JSON list of C-alpha atoms in Angstrom, two decimals:
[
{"chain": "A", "resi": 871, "resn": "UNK", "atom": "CA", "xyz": [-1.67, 15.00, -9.77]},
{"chain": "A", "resi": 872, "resn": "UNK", "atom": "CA", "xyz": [-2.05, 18.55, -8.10]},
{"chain": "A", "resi": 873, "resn": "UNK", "atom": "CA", "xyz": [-2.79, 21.27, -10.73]},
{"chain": "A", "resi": 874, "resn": "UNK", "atom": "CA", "xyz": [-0.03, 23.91, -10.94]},
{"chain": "A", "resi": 875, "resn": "UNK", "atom": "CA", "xyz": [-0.43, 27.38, -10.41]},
{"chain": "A", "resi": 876, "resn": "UNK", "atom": "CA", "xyz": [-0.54, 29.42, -13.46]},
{"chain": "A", "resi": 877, "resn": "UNK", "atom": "CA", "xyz": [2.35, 30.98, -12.91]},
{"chain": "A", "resi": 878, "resn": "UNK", "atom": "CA", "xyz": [4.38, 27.96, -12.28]},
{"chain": "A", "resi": 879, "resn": "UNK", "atom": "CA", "xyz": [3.48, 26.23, -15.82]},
{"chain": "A", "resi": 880, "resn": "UNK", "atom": "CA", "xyz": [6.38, 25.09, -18.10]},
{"chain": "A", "resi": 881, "resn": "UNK", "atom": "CA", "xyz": [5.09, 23.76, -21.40]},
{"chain": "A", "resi": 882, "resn": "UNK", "atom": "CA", "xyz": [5.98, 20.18, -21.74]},
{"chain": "A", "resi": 883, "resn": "UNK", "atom": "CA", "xyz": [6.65, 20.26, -25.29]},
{"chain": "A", "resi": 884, "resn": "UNK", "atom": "CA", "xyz": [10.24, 17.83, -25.19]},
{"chain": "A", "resi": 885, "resn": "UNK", "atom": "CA", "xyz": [9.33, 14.02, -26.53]},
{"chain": "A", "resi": 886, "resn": "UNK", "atom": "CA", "xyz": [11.22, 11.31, -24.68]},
{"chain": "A", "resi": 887, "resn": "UNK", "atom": "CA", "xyz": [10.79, 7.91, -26.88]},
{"chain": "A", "resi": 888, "resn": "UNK", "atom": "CA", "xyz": [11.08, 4.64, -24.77]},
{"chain": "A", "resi": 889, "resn": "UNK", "atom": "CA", "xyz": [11.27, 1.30, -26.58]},
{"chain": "A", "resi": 890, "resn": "UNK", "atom": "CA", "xyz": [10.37, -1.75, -24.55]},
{"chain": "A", "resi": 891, "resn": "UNK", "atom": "CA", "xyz": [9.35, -5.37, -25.87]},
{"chain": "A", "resi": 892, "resn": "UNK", "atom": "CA", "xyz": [5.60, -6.59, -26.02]},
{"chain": "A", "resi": 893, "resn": "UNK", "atom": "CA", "xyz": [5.63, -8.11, -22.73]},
{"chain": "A", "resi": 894, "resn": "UNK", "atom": "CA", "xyz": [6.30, -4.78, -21.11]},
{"chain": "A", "resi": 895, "resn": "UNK", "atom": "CA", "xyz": [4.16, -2.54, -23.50]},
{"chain": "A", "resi": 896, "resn": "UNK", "atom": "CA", "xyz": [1.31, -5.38, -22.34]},
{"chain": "A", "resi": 897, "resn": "UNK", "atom": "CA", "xyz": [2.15, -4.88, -18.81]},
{"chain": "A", "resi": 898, "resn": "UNK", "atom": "CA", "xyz": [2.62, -1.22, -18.76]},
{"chain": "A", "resi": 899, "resn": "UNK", "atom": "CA", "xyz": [-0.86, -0.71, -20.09]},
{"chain": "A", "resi": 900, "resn": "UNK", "atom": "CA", "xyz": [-2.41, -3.02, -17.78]},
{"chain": "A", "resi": 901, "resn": "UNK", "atom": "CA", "xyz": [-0.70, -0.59, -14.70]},
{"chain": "A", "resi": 902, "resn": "UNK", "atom": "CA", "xyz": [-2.05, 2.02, -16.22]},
{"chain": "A", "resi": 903, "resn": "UNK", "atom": "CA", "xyz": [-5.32, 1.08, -17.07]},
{"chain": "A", "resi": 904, "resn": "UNK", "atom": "CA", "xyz": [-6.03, -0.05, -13.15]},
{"chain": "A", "resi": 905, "resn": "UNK", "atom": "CA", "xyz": [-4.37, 3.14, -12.00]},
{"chain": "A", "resi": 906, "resn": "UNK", "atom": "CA", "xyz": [-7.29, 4.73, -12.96]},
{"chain": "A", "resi": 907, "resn": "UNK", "atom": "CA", "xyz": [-5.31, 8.14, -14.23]},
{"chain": "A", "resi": 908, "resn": "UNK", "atom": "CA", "xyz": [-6.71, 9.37, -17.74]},
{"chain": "A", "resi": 909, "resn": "UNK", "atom": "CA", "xyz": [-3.61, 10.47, -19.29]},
{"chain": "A", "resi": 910, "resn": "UNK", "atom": "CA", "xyz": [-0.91, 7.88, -20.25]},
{"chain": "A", "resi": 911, "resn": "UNK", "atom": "CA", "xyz": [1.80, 10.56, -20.23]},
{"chain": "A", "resi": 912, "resn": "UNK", "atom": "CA", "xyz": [0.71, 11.91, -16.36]},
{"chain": "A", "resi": 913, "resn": "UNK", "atom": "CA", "xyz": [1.07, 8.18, -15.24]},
{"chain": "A", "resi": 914, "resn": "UNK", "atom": "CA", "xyz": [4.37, 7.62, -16.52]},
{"chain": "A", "resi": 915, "resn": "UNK", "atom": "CA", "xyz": [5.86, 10.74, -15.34]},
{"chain": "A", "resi": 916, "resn": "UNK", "atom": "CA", "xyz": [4.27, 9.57, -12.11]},
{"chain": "A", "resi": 917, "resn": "UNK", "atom": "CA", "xyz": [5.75, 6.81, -12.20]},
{"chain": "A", "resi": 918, "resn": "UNK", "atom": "CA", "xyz": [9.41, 7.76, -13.10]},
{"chain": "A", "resi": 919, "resn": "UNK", "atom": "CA", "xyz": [9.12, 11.00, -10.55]},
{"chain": "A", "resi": 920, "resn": "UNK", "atom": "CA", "xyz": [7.42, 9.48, -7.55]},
{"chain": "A", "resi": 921, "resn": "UNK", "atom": "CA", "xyz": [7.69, 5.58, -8.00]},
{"chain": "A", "resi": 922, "resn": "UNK", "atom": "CA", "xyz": [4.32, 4.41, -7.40]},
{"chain": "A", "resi": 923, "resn": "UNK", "atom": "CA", "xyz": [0.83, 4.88, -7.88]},
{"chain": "A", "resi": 924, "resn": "UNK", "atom": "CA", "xyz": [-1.42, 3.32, -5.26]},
{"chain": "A", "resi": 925, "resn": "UNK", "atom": "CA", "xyz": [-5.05, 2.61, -6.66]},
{"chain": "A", "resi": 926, "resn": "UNK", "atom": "CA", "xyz": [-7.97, 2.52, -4.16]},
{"chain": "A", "resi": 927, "resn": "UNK", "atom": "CA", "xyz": [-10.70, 0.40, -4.67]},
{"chain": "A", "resi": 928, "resn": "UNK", "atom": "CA", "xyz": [-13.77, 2.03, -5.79]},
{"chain": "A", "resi": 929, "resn": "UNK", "atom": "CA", "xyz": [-15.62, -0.38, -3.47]},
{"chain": "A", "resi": 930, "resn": "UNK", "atom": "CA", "xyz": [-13.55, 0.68, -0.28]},
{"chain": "A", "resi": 931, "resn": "UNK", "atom": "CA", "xyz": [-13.93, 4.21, -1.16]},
{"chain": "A", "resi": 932, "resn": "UNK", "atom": "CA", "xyz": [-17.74, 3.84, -1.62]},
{"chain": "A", "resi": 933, "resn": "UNK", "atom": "CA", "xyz": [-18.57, 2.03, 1.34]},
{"chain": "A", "resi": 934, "resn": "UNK", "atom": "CA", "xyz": [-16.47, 4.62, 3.71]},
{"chain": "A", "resi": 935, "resn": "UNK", "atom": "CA", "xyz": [-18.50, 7.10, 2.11]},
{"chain": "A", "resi": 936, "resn": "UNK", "atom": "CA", "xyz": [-21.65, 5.28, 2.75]},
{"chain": "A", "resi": 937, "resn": "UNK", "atom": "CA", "xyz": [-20.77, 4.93, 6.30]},
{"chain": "A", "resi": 938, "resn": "UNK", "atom": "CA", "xyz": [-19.54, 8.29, 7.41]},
{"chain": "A", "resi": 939, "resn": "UNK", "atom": "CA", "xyz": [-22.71, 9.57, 5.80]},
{"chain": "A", "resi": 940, "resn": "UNK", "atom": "CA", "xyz": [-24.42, 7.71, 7.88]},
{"chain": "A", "resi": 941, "resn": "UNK", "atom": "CA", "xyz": [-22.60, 9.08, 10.53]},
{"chain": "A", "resi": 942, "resn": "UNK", "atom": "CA", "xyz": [-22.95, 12.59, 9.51]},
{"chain": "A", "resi": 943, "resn": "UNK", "atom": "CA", "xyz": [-26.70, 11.85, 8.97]},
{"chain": "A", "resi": 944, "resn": "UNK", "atom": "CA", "xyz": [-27.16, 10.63, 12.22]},
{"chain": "A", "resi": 945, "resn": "UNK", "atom": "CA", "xyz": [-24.82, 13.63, 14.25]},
{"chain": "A", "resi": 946, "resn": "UNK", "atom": "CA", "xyz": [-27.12, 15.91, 12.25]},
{"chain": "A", "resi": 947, "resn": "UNK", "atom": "CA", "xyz": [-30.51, 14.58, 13.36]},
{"chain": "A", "resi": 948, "resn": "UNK", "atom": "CA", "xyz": [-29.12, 14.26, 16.73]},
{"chain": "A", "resi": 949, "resn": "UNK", "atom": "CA", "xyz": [-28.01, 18.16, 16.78]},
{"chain": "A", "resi": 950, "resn": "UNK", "atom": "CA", "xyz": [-31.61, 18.62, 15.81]},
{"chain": "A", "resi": 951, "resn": "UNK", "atom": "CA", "xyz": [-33.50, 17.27, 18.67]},
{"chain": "A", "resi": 952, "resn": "UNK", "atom": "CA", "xyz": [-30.65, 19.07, 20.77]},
{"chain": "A", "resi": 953, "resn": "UNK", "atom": "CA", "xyz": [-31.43, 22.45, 19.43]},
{"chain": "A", "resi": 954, "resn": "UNK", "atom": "CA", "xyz": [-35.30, 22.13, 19.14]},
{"chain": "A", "resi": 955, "resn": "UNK", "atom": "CA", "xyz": [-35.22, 20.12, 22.79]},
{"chain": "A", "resi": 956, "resn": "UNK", "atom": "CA", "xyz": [-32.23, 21.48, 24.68]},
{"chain": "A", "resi": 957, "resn": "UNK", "atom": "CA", "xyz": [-31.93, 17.74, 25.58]},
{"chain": "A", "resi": 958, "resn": "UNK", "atom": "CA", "xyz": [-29.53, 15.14, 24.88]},
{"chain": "A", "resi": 959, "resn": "UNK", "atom": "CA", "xyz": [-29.56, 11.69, 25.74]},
{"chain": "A", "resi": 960, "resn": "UNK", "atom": "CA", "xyz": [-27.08, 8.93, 26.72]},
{"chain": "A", "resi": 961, "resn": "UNK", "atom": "CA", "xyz": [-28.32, 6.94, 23.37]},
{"chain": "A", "resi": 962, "resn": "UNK", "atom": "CA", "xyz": [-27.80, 9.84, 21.30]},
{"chain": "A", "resi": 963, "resn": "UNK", "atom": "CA", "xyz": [-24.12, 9.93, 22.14]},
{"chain": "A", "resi": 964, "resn": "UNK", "atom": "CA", "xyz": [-23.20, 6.34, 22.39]},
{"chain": "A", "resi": 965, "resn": "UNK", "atom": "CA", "xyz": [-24.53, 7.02, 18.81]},
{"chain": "A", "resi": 966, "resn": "UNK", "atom": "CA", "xyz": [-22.08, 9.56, 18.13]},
{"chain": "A", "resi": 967, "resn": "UNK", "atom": "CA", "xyz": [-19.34, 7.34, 19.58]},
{"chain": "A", "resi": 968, "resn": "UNK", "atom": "CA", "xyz": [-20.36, 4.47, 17.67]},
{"chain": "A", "resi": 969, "resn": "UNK", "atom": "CA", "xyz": [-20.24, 6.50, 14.81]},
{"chain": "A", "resi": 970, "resn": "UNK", "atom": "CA", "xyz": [-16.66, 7.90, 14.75]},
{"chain": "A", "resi": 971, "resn": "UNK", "atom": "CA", "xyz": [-15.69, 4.54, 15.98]},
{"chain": "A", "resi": 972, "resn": "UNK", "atom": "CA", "xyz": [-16.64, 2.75, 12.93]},
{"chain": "A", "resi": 973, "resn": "UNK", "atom": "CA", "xyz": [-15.01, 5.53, 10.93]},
{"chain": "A", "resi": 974, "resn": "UNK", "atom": "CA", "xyz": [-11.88, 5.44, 12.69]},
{"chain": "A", "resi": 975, "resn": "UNK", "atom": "CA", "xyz": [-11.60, 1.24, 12.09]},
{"chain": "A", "resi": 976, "resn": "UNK", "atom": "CA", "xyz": [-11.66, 2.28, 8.61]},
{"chain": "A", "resi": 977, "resn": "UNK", "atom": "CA", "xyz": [-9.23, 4.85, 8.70]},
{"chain": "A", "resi": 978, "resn": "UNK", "atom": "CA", "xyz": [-6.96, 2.59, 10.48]},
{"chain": "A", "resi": 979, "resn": "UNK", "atom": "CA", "xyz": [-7.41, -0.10, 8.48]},
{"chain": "A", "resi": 980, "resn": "UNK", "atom": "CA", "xyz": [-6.87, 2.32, 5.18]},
{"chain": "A", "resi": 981, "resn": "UNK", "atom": "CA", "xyz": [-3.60, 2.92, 6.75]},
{"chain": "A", "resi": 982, "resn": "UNK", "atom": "CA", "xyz": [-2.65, -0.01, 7.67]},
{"chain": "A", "resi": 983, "resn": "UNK", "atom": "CA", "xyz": [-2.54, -1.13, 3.77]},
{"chain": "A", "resi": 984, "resn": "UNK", "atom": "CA", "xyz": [-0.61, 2.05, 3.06]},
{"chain": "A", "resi": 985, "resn": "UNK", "atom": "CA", "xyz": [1.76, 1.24, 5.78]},
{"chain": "A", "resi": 986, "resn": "UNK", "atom": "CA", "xyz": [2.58, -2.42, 3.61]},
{"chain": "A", "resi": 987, "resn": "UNK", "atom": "CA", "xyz": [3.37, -0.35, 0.60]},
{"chain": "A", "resi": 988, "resn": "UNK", "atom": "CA", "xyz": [7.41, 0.03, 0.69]},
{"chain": "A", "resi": 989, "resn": "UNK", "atom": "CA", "xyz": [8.53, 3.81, -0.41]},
{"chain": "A", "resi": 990, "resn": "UNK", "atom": "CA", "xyz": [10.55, 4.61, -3.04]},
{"chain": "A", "resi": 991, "resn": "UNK", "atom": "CA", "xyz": [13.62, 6.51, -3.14]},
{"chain": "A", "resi": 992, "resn": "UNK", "atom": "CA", "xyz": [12.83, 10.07, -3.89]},
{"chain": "A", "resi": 993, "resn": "UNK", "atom": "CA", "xyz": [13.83, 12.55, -5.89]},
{"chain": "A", "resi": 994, "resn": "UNK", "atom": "CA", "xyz": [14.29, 16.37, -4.93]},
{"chain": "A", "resi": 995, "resn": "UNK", "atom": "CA", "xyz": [12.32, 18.25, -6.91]},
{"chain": "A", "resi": 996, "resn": "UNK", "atom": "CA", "xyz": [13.87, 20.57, -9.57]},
{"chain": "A", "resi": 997, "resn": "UNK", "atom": "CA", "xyz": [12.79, 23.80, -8.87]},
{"chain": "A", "resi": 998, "resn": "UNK", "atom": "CA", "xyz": [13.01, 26.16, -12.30]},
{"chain": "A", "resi": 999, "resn": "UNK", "atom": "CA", "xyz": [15.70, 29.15, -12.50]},
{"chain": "A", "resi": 1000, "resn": "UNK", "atom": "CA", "xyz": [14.76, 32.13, -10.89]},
{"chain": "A", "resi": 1001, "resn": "UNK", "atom": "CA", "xyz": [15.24, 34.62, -13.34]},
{"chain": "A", "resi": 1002, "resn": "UNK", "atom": "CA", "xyz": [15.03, 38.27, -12.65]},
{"chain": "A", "resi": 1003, "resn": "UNK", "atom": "CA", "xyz": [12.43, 40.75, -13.95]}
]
């Protein structure tokens, strides 16, 4: 979750209790323990406020990193015999293009599997009274 400014902070100092059976206690902390959020309370109030939390695997996250700084890598070595040469070659940008290319399969393919996930109804958020000063 975004921090808030300072200015914008409302204690959250009302308890709500929620009873549920064992089944769903079980099955609650097994959402929240893949979710991958270190507060309990932030994950509910996630959850009631915005309806889903959508976990990325650490392993697809990793291995886009790994490529684009490959990429980057590369575009930077490539900028380096361009400044010290004041020559570019037709390999060093099919490089480049190969490059974003594989990044932008990823990115597509990210967003594919957020395209599956079906939204949630949404609720307007409650903005505080103004009050004057």
């Amino acid at each position: 979750m975004k921090t808030r400014p300072k200015e914008d902070y409302e204690p959250r100092n009302i308890i709500l209790n929620l009873r549920v059976n064992k089944e769903e206690a079980e099955w609650i902390e097994q959402k929240f323990q893949n979710s991958g959020m270190k507060s309990k309370s932030d994950f509910i109030r996630m959850m009631i406020f915005q309806g889903q939390i959508i976990k990325v695997s650490d392993n697809f996250v990793r291995d886009f990193r790994r490529k684009y700084t490959s990429v980057s890598n590369n575009i930077n070595q490539i900028a380096l015999r361009l400044n010290a040469s004041g020559n570019i070659y037709a390999e060093d940008i099919a490089e480049i293009k190969n490059g974003v290319n594989v990044i932008w399969q990823q990115l597509k393919y990210f967003q594919s599997l957020l395209l599956r996930v079906k939204p949630s109804p949404t609720l307007e958020v409650l903005q505080r009274p103004k009050t004057e000063d």
